[in-house]
Amino acid sequence: DNLDNLKQVARSLFLLGKHKAATEVYNEAAKLNQKDWEICHNLGVCYIYLKQFSKAQEQLHNALHLNRHDLTYIMLGKIHLLEGDLDKAIEIYKKAVEFSPENTELLTTLGLLYLQLGIYQKAFEHLGNALTYDPTNYKAILAAGSMMQTHGDFDVALTKYRVVACAVPESPPLWNNIGMCFFGKKKYVAAISCLKRANYLAPFDWKILYNLGLVHLTMQQYASAFHFLSAAINLQPKMGELYMLLAVALTNLEDPENAKRAYAEAVRLDKCNPLVNLNYAVLLYNQGEKKGALAQYQEMEKKVNLLKDSSSLEFDSEMVEMAQKLGAALQVGEALVWTKPVKDTKSKHRTTSASKAGGFQQPLGSNQALGQAMSSAAAHRKLPSGAG
């Protein structure tokens, strides 16, 4: 009876957010009964809140020895996620799914982790299983839909999202993804209205602002694009591609000086996207600054050479064509070796906008804007590296 009282007190302290006091009471209770699953599990959870991860792991492992519960596996996986160890988290969730193969939360989390690591086949498998048991699972549908979008299956993704829209009509990631499906289908007005709804529901989500900027650039509404991209940069100041899109907007608003500043920042921040340097080089060339253009062209070549080894990458055909034109204009020939198959531009939506001629130079026809549509999987999701 005394044990139950202690557990009750500890639980109350835990619910009040007094985790340290709760651990002391749980430890007292543990002296009375070493083999109580509830005590071990709750102690582990308290230690997670206190950021004492090794103690938390020890308690949760003890709990699993006493009794295997889904919740304990979930908490143990969370520790590894908090420590940034995705591989260990996956190991834990795999064991959990073996023990409880119909738990949709476990299946969805495992699917999202595989998605984050780029292991798409396994991600799809687990998300598909989650949807078999629970066809309206919001997180699983959002993640599966974002994968379909990435592969250009916009109609299938939209069908999936329709199921969720009834259940969770106020979800910003959902409206973001629906908007980018319409963008993929080149239905720009519909895309903007969905993205505006997402933005209304989550005004500080930079991905939604990025997408709004991107769609407005595509529609050649440069002042609106500038507005949304500036807002995105305020929230996410360390992303090179945002500055590149801003520079494209500024170029088209006939402000080459500020466009150059934005490109300089983009180049400083971005380590892997050759498009950033290519666009900068085009602007410099059109402004009559051949030397600067050549330096950026060479930077772009370095990035391309680094990326060539990446098996997943395909270069965008529009980008290759642009690079070859610029190479010819700078008289460095077609020194670029594009070994990967060229991707059809239909599947990756880039926007092309006419660049203004700078002085006497014959302008290169177009300055590209990167169009890596940002879709949101529900939970653990890295930023797309945006290369290509």
Short mmCIF file of C-alpha atoms in Angstrom, two decimals:
data_model
loop_
_atom_site.label_atom_id
_atom_site.label_comp_id
_atom_site.label_asym_id
_atom_site.label_seq_id
_atom_site.Cartn_x
_atom_site.Cartn_y
_atom_site.Cartn_z
CA ASP A 1 0.00 0.00 0.00
CA ASN A 2 2.87 2.31 0.90
CA LEU A 3 4.36 1.52 -2.52
CA ASP A 4 1.16 2.62 -4.28
CA ASN A 5 1.15 5.87 -2.31
CA LEU A 6 4.74 6.63 -3.32
CA LYS A 7 3.96 5.87 -6.97
CA GLN A 8 0.94 8.16 -6.79
CA VAL A 9 2.98 11.00 -5.27
CA ALA A 10 5.74 10.54 -7.86
CA ARG A 11 3.21 10.52 -10.69
CA SER A 12 1.66 13.75 -9.40
CA LEU A 13 5.08 15.41 -9.17
CA PHE A 14 5.84 14.24 -12.72
CA LEU A 15 2.57 15.71 -14.02
CA LEU A 16 3.40 19.00 -12.30
CA GLY A 17 6.70 19.04 -14.21
CA LYS A 18 8.79 18.50 -11.04
CA HIS A 19 10.90 15.78 -12.59
CA LYS A 20 13.78 15.89 -10.12
CA ALA A 21 11.48 15.50 -7.13
CA ALA A 22 9.62 12.73 -8.97
CA THR A 23 12.86 10.76 -9.52
CA GLU A 24 13.64 10.93 -5.79
CA VAL A 25 10.22 9.51 -4.89
CA TYR A 26 10.41 6.85 -7.63
CA ASN A 27 13.86 5.81 -6.36
CA GLU A 28 12.35 5.42 -2.86
CA ALA A 29 9.57 3.30 -4.35
CA ALA A 30 12.13 1.21 -6.27
CA LYS A 31 13.74 0.21 -2.94
CA LEU A 32 10.42 -1.40 -1.96
CA ASN A 33 10.01 -3.23 -5.27
CA GLN A 34 12.90 -3.76 -7.70
CA LYS A 35 10.72 -5.59 -10.21
CA ASP A 36 8.06 -2.99 -10.96
CA TRP A 37 7.89 -2.14 -14.68
CA GLU A 38 5.98 1.10 -14.07
CA ILE A 39 8.62 2.48 -11.69
CA CYS A 40 11.50 1.73 -14.09
CA HIS A 41 9.67 3.14 -17.10
CA ASN A 42 8.56 6.35 -15.37
CA LEU A 43 12.01 6.87 -13.86
CA GLY A 44 13.44 6.58 -17.37
CA VAL A 45 10.99 9.18 -18.65
CA CYS A 46 11.85 11.56 -15.78
CA TYR A 47 15.56 11.20 -16.57
CA ILE A 48 14.84 12.05 -20.24
CA TYR A 49 13.25 15.32 -19.09
CA LEU A 50 16.28 15.96 -16.88
CA LYS A 51 18.51 15.25 -19.93
CA GLN A 52 20.32 12.46 -18.03
CA PHE A 53 20.21 10.14 -21.02
CA SER A 54 22.49 7.34 -19.80
CA LYS A 55 20.47 6.93 -16.59
CA ALA A 56 17.27 7.06 -18.64
CA GLN A 57 18.53 4.32 -20.97
CA GLU A 58 19.49 2.13 -18.03
CA GLN A 59 16.02 2.45 -16.45
CA LEU A 60 14.18 1.87 -19.73
CA HIS A 61 16.27 -1.23 -20.47
CA ASN A 62 15.40 -2.50 -16.98
CA ALA A 63 11.74 -1.86 -17.75
CA LEU A 64 11.99 -3.84 -21.01
CA HIS A 65 13.57 -6.79 -19.15
CA LEU A 66 10.63 -6.81 -16.76
CA ASN A 67 7.91 -6.31 -19.34
CA ARG A 68 7.99 -5.38 -23.02
CA HIS A 69 5.78 -2.39 -23.72
CA ASP A 70 5.53 -0.32 -26.91
CA LEU A 71 5.74 2.87 -24.90
CA THR A 72 9.13 1.93 -23.42
CA TYR A 73 10.52 1.25 -26.90
CA ILE A 74 9.19 4.60 -28.09
CA MET A 75 10.89 6.43 -25.20
CA LEU A 76 14.15 4.57 -25.74
CA GLY A 77 14.06 5.47 -29.44
CA LYS A 78 13.41 9.10 -28.49
CA ILE A 79 16.62 9.22 -26.44
CA HIS A 80 18.66 8.15 -29.48
CA LEU A 81 16.85 10.74 -31.61
CA LEU A 82 17.59 13.45 -29.05
CA GLU A 83 21.24 12.41 -29.16
CA GLY A 84 21.13 12.53 -32.96
CA ASP A 85 21.89 8.82 -33.39
CA LEU A 86 19.46 7.74 -36.12
CA ASP A 87 21.01 4.30 -36.60
CA LYS A 88 20.54 3.33 -32.95
CA ALA A 89 17.01 4.74 -32.98
CA ILE A 90 16.23 2.59 -36.03
CA GLU A 91 17.60 -0.51 -34.24
CA ILE A 92 15.28 0.14 -31.28
CA TYR A 93 12.22 0.79 -33.44
CA LYS A 94 12.95 -2.33 -35.53
CA LYS A 95 12.92 -4.44 -32.35
CA ALA A 96 9.72 -2.70 -31.29
CA VAL A 97 8.03 -3.45 -34.63
CA GLU A 98 9.06 -7.12 -34.36
CA PHE A 99 7.43 -7.21 -30.93
CA SER A 100 4.36 -5.20 -31.95
CA PRO A 101 3.94 -5.39 -35.76
CA GLU A 102 0.55 -3.63 -35.83
CA ASN A 103 1.49 -0.51 -33.87
CA THR A 104 0.98 2.28 -36.40
CA GLU A 105 2.96 4.86 -34.40
CA LEU A 106 6.03 2.59 -34.40
CA LEU A 107 5.65 1.77 -38.10
CA THR A 108 5.23 5.45 -39.01
CA THR A 109 8.22 6.58 -36.92
CA LEU A 110 10.42 3.87 -38.46
CA GLY A 111 9.22 4.87 -41.94
CA LEU A 112 10.05 8.52 -41.26
CA LEU A 113 13.53 7.62 -40.02
CA TYR A 114 14.23 5.61 -43.17
CA LEU A 115 12.89 8.56 -45.18
CA GLN A 116 15.30 10.88 -43.40
CA LEU A 117 18.21 8.58 -44.25
CA GLY A 118 17.08 8.40 -47.87
CA ILE A 119 16.29 4.65 -47.71
CA TYR A 120 13.08 5.11 -49.67
CA GLN A 121 12.15 1.48 -50.29
CA LYS A 122 12.08 0.63 -46.58
CA ALA A 123 10.42 3.94 -45.73
CA PHE A 124 7.63 3.23 -48.17
CA GLU A 125 7.25 -0.33 -46.89
CA HIS A 126 6.78 0.74 -43.26
CA LEU A 127 4.55 3.70 -44.07
CA GLY A 128 2.47 1.42 -46.30
CA ASN A 129 2.10 -1.08 -43.44
CA ALA A 130 1.03 1.71 -41.09
CA LEU A 131 -1.63 2.77 -43.61
CA THR A 132 -2.84 -0.83 -43.98
CA TYR A 133 -3.71 -0.88 -40.27
CA ASP A 134 -4.90 2.72 -40.12
CA PRO A 135 -5.82 4.18 -43.54
CA THR A 136 -6.37 7.67 -42.08
CA ASN A 137 -3.04 7.89 -40.22
CA TYR A 138 -2.16 11.56 -40.67
CA LYS A 139 1.62 11.31 -40.22
CA ALA A 140 1.98 8.26 -42.47
CA ILE A 141 -0.13 9.79 -45.25
CA LEU A 142 1.82 13.04 -45.11
CA ALA A 143 5.16 11.22 -45.30
CA ALA A 144 4.06 8.80 -48.03
CA GLY A 145 2.54 11.70 -49.97
CA SER A 146 5.74 13.74 -49.74
CA MET A 147 7.67 10.76 -51.19
CA MET A 148 5.18 10.44 -54.05
CA GLN A 149 5.52 14.17 -54.72
CA THR A 150 9.30 13.91 -54.87
CA HIS A 151 8.88 11.27 -57.57
CA GLY A 152 6.39 13.40 -59.49
CA ASP A 153 3.26 11.33 -58.67
CA PHE A 154 1.20 14.42 -57.89
CA ASP A 155 -2.25 12.94 -58.57
CA VAL A 156 -1.67 9.92 -56.35
CA ALA A 157 -0.34 12.17 -53.58
CA LEU A 158 -3.38 14.45 -53.88
CA THR A 159 -5.69 11.45 -53.55
CA LYS A 160 -3.91 10.50 -50.32
CA TYR A 161 -4.09 14.07 -48.99
CA ARG A 162 -7.82 14.21 -49.67
CA VAL A 163 -8.29 11.50 -47.02
CA VAL A 164 -6.42 13.57 -44.43
CA ALA A 165 -7.96 16.92 -45.31
CA CYS A 166 -11.28 15.87 -43.73
CA ALA A 167 -9.60 14.61 -40.55
CA VAL A 168 -7.03 17.39 -40.05
CA PRO A 169 -8.24 20.45 -41.98
CA GLU A 170 -6.02 22.85 -40.01
CA SER A 171 -2.67 21.19 -40.80
CA PRO A 172 -0.03 23.57 -42.25
CA PRO A 173 2.24 20.79 -43.68
CA LEU A 174 -0.79 19.25 -45.38
CA TRP A 175 -1.76 22.50 -47.16
CA ASN A 176 1.91 23.11 -47.99
CA ASN A 177 2.15 19.71 -49.67
CA ILE A 178 -1.18 20.08 -51.49
CA GLY A 179 0.03 23.47 -52.75
CA MET A 180 3.26 21.98 -54.07
CA CYS A 181 1.33 19.18 -55.80
CA PHE A 182 -0.60 21.86 -57.70
CA PHE A 183 2.72 23.60 -58.40
CA GLY A 184 4.02 20.34 -59.85
CA LYS A 185 0.92 20.16 -62.04
CA LYS A 186 1.58 23.77 -63.12
CA LYS A 187 -1.67 24.97 -61.52
CA TYR A 188 -0.07 28.02 -59.97
CA VAL A 189 -3.14 29.92 -58.76
CA ALA A 190 -4.38 26.84 -56.87
CA ALA A 191 -0.85 26.35 -55.50
CA ILE A 192 -0.75 29.91 -54.16
CA SER A 193 -4.16 29.69 -52.49
CA CYS A 194 -3.18 26.43 -50.71
CA LEU A 195 0.20 27.85 -49.66
CA LYS A 196 -1.44 31.05 -48.40
CA ARG A 197 -3.73 28.93 -46.26
CA ALA A 198 -0.69 27.02 -44.92
CA ASN A 199 1.04 30.34 -44.24
CA TYR A 200 -2.04 31.66 -42.40
CA LEU A 201 -2.02 28.52 -40.20
CA ALA A 202 1.77 28.62 -39.62
CA PRO A 203 3.12 32.13 -40.25
CA PHE A 204 6.62 31.26 -38.99
CA ASP A 205 7.21 28.15 -41.10
CA TRP A 206 10.02 29.15 -43.46
CA LYS A 207 9.45 26.23 -45.85
CA ILE A 208 5.98 27.52 -46.69
CA LEU A 209 7.40 31.02 -47.30
CA TYR A 210 10.16 29.49 -49.47
CA ASN A 211 7.52 27.73 -51.56
CA LEU A 212 5.41 30.90 -51.87
CA GLY A 213 8.52 32.73 -53.08
CA LEU A 214 9.23 29.96 -55.56
CA VAL A 215 5.71 29.90 -57.03
CA HIS A 216 5.64 33.71 -57.38
CA LEU A 217 9.03 33.58 -59.14
CA THR A 218 7.63 30.99 -61.53
CA MET A 219 4.71 33.29 -62.26
CA GLN A 220 7.17 36.18 -62.76
CA GLN A 221 5.63 38.12 -59.87
CA TYR A 222 8.99 39.27 -58.60
CA ALA A 223 7.93 41.82 -55.97
CA SER A 224 5.70 39.24 -54.25
CA ALA A 225 8.48 36.65 -54.52
CA PHE A 226 10.89 39.13 -52.89
CA HIS A 227 8.41 39.70 -50.03
CA PHE A 228 8.03 35.98 -49.21
CA LEU A 229 11.72 35.13 -49.66
CA SER A 230 12.78 38.00 -47.37
CA ALA A 231 10.38 36.68 -44.72
CA ALA A 232 11.81 33.16 -45.13
CA ILE A 233 15.38 34.47 -44.77
CA ASN A 234 14.47 36.23 -41.52
CA LEU A 235 13.42 32.85 -40.13
CA GLN A 236 16.13 30.72 -41.80
CA PRO A 237 19.17 32.95 -42.32
CA LYS A 238 21.66 30.13 -42.97
CA MET A 239 20.27 28.65 -46.18
CA GLY A 240 22.13 29.53 -49.36
CA GLU A 241 19.32 28.63 -51.75
CA LEU A 242 16.99 31.22 -50.21
CA TYR A 243 19.53 33.95 -50.97
CA MET A 244 19.88 32.61 -54.49
CA LEU A 245 16.13 32.83 -55.10
CA LEU A 246 16.14 36.32 -53.59
CA ALA A 247 18.93 37.27 -55.99
CA VAL A 248 16.90 36.00 -58.96
CA ALA A 249 13.97 38.15 -57.81
CA LEU A 250 16.26 41.18 -57.39
CA THR A 251 17.82 40.63 -60.83
CA ASN A 252 14.36 40.75 -62.36
CA LEU A 253 13.46 43.81 -60.29
CA GLU A 254 16.47 45.46 -61.99
CA ASP A 255 18.56 45.77 -58.85
CA PRO A 256 21.79 44.01 -59.86
CA GLU A 257 23.85 45.46 -56.98
CA ASN A 258 21.64 43.93 -54.30
CA ALA A 259 21.32 40.77 -56.40
CA LYS A 260 25.13 40.47 -56.28
CA ARG A 261 25.08 40.90 -52.50
CA ALA A 262 22.46 38.18 -52.19
CA TYR A 263 24.49 35.86 -54.45
CA ALA A 264 27.65 36.54 -52.44
CA GLU A 265 25.80 35.44 -49.31
CA ALA A 266 24.34 32.40 -51.11
CA VAL A 267 27.79 31.34 -52.28
CA ARG A 268 29.22 31.82 -48.78
CA LEU A 269 26.55 29.62 -47.20
CA ASP A 270 26.07 26.95 -49.85
CA LYS A 271 28.59 24.14 -50.05
CA CYS A 272 27.04 21.72 -52.52
CA ASN A 273 24.60 23.28 -54.99
CA PRO A 274 26.29 24.15 -58.31
CA LEU A 275 23.23 26.11 -59.42
CA VAL A 276 24.02 28.88 -56.92
CA ASN A 277 27.39 29.54 -58.58
CA LEU A 278 25.97 29.13 -62.07
CA ASN A 279 23.29 31.76 -61.51
CA TYR A 280 25.81 34.12 -59.92
CA ALA A 281 28.18 33.61 -62.86
CA VAL A 282 25.38 34.42 -65.33
CA LEU A 283 24.56 37.66 -63.52
CA LEU A 284 28.24 38.69 -63.37
CA TYR A 285 28.69 37.86 -67.05
CA ASN A 286 25.62 39.90 -67.98
CA GLN A 287 27.02 42.79 -65.90
CA GLY A 288 30.25 42.63 -67.92
CA GLU A 289 32.33 41.16 -65.06
CA LYS A 290 33.98 38.30 -66.92
CA LYS A 291 36.66 37.65 -64.33
CA GLY A 292 34.16 37.21 -61.50
CA ALA A 293 31.94 35.09 -63.74
CA LEU A 294 34.86 32.78 -64.53
CA ALA A 295 35.67 32.36 -60.82
CA GLN A 296 32.06 31.35 -60.11
CA TYR A 297 32.04 29.03 -63.12
CA GLN A 298 35.11 27.26 -61.74
CA GLU A 299 33.48 26.98 -58.30
CA MET A 300 30.48 25.41 -59.99
CA GLU A 301 32.75 22.87 -61.71
CA LYS A 302 34.27 21.90 -58.35
CA LYS A 303 30.82 21.28 -56.88
CA VAL A 304 29.75 19.27 -59.92
CA ASN A 305 32.84 17.08 -59.63
CA LEU A 306 32.09 16.44 -55.95
CA LEU A 307 28.48 15.58 -56.77
CA LYS A 308 29.27 13.26 -59.66
CA ASP A 309 30.09 10.45 -57.24
CA SER A 310 26.66 10.72 -55.64
CA SER A 311 24.63 7.90 -57.13
CA SER A 312 21.28 9.51 -56.45
CA LEU A 313 21.98 12.71 -58.35
CA GLU A 314 20.81 13.56 -61.84
CA PHE A 315 21.63 16.95 -63.28
CA ASP A 316 18.81 19.08 -64.57
CA SER A 317 18.93 19.40 -68.35
CA GLU A 318 18.19 23.13 -68.24
CA MET A 319 21.10 23.65 -65.87
CA VAL A 320 23.49 21.64 -68.09
CA GLU A 321 22.47 23.66 -71.15
CA MET A 322 22.96 26.92 -69.27
CA ALA A 323 26.40 25.86 -68.03
CA GLN A 324 27.46 24.91 -71.55
CA LYS A 325 26.30 28.26 -72.95
CA LEU A 326 28.16 30.10 -70.22
CA GLY A 327 31.26 27.96 -70.74
CA ALA A 328 31.24 28.82 -74.43
CA ALA A 329 30.70 32.53 -73.69
CA LEU A 330 33.61 32.54 -71.23
CA GLN A 331 35.69 30.62 -73.78
CA VAL A 332 36.48 27.78 -71.42
CA GLY A 333 34.86 25.34 -73.81
CA GLU A 334 32.66 22.55 -72.55
CA ALA A 335 35.08 21.50 -69.87
CA LEU A 336 32.25 20.27 -67.70
CA VAL A 337 31.91 16.52 -67.71
CA TRP A 338 28.31 15.69 -66.91
CA THR A 339 28.46 11.97 -66.40
CA LYS A 340 24.99 11.51 -64.97
CA PRO A 341 21.96 11.10 -67.20
CA VAL A 342 20.24 14.39 -67.77
CA LYS A 343 16.92 14.61 -66.01
CA ASP A 344 13.80 15.68 -67.84
CA THR A 345 12.84 19.12 -66.61
CA LYS A 346 9.22 18.11 -66.15
CA SER A 347 10.01 16.26 -62.95
CA LYS A 348 12.03 19.02 -61.25
CA HIS A 349 10.33 22.35 -61.57
CA ARG A 350 12.76 25.11 -62.28
CA THR A 351 11.73 28.57 -63.25
CA THR A 352 13.48 30.45 -66.00
CA SER A 353 13.44 34.18 -66.09
CA ALA A 354 14.91 36.55 -68.63
CA SER A 355 18.05 38.28 -67.40
CA LYS A 356 18.66 41.92 -68.18
CA ALA A 357 21.63 42.73 -70.35
CA GLY A 358 24.40 44.51 -68.56
CA GLY A 359 26.01 47.08 -70.84
CA PHE A 360 27.65 46.07 -74.09
CA GLN A 361 27.78 42.35 -73.48
CA GLN A 362 25.51 40.00 -75.40
CA PRO A 363 23.34 38.74 -72.53
CA LEU A 364 22.95 35.07 -71.85
CA GLY A 365 19.30 34.38 -72.39
CA SER A 366 18.11 33.14 -69.06
CA ASN A 367 18.91 33.12 -65.41
CA GLN A 368 17.59 30.11 -63.59
CA ALA A 369 15.87 29.90 -60.28
CA LEU A 370 16.13 26.78 -58.25
CA GLY A 371 12.79 25.05 -57.84
CA GLN A 372 13.32 22.37 -55.25
CA ALA A 373 9.76 22.12 -53.98
CA MET A 374 9.84 21.79 -50.21
CA SER A 375 7.41 19.17 -49.06
CA SER A 376 6.91 18.36 -45.42
CA ALA A 377 6.97 14.87 -44.04
CA ALA A 378 5.27 14.88 -40.71
CA ALA A 379 8.13 14.56 -38.27
CA HIS A 380 11.83 13.81 -38.58
CA ARG A 381 12.93 15.37 -41.82
CA LYS A 382 16.27 16.78 -42.89
CA LEU A 383 16.35 19.77 -45.16
CA PRO A 384 16.77 18.72 -48.75
CA SER A 385 20.35 19.44 -49.75
CA GLY A 386 18.86 20.91 -52.90
CA ALA A 387 21.70 19.82 -55.14
CA GLY A 388 20.75 19.51 -58.72
#
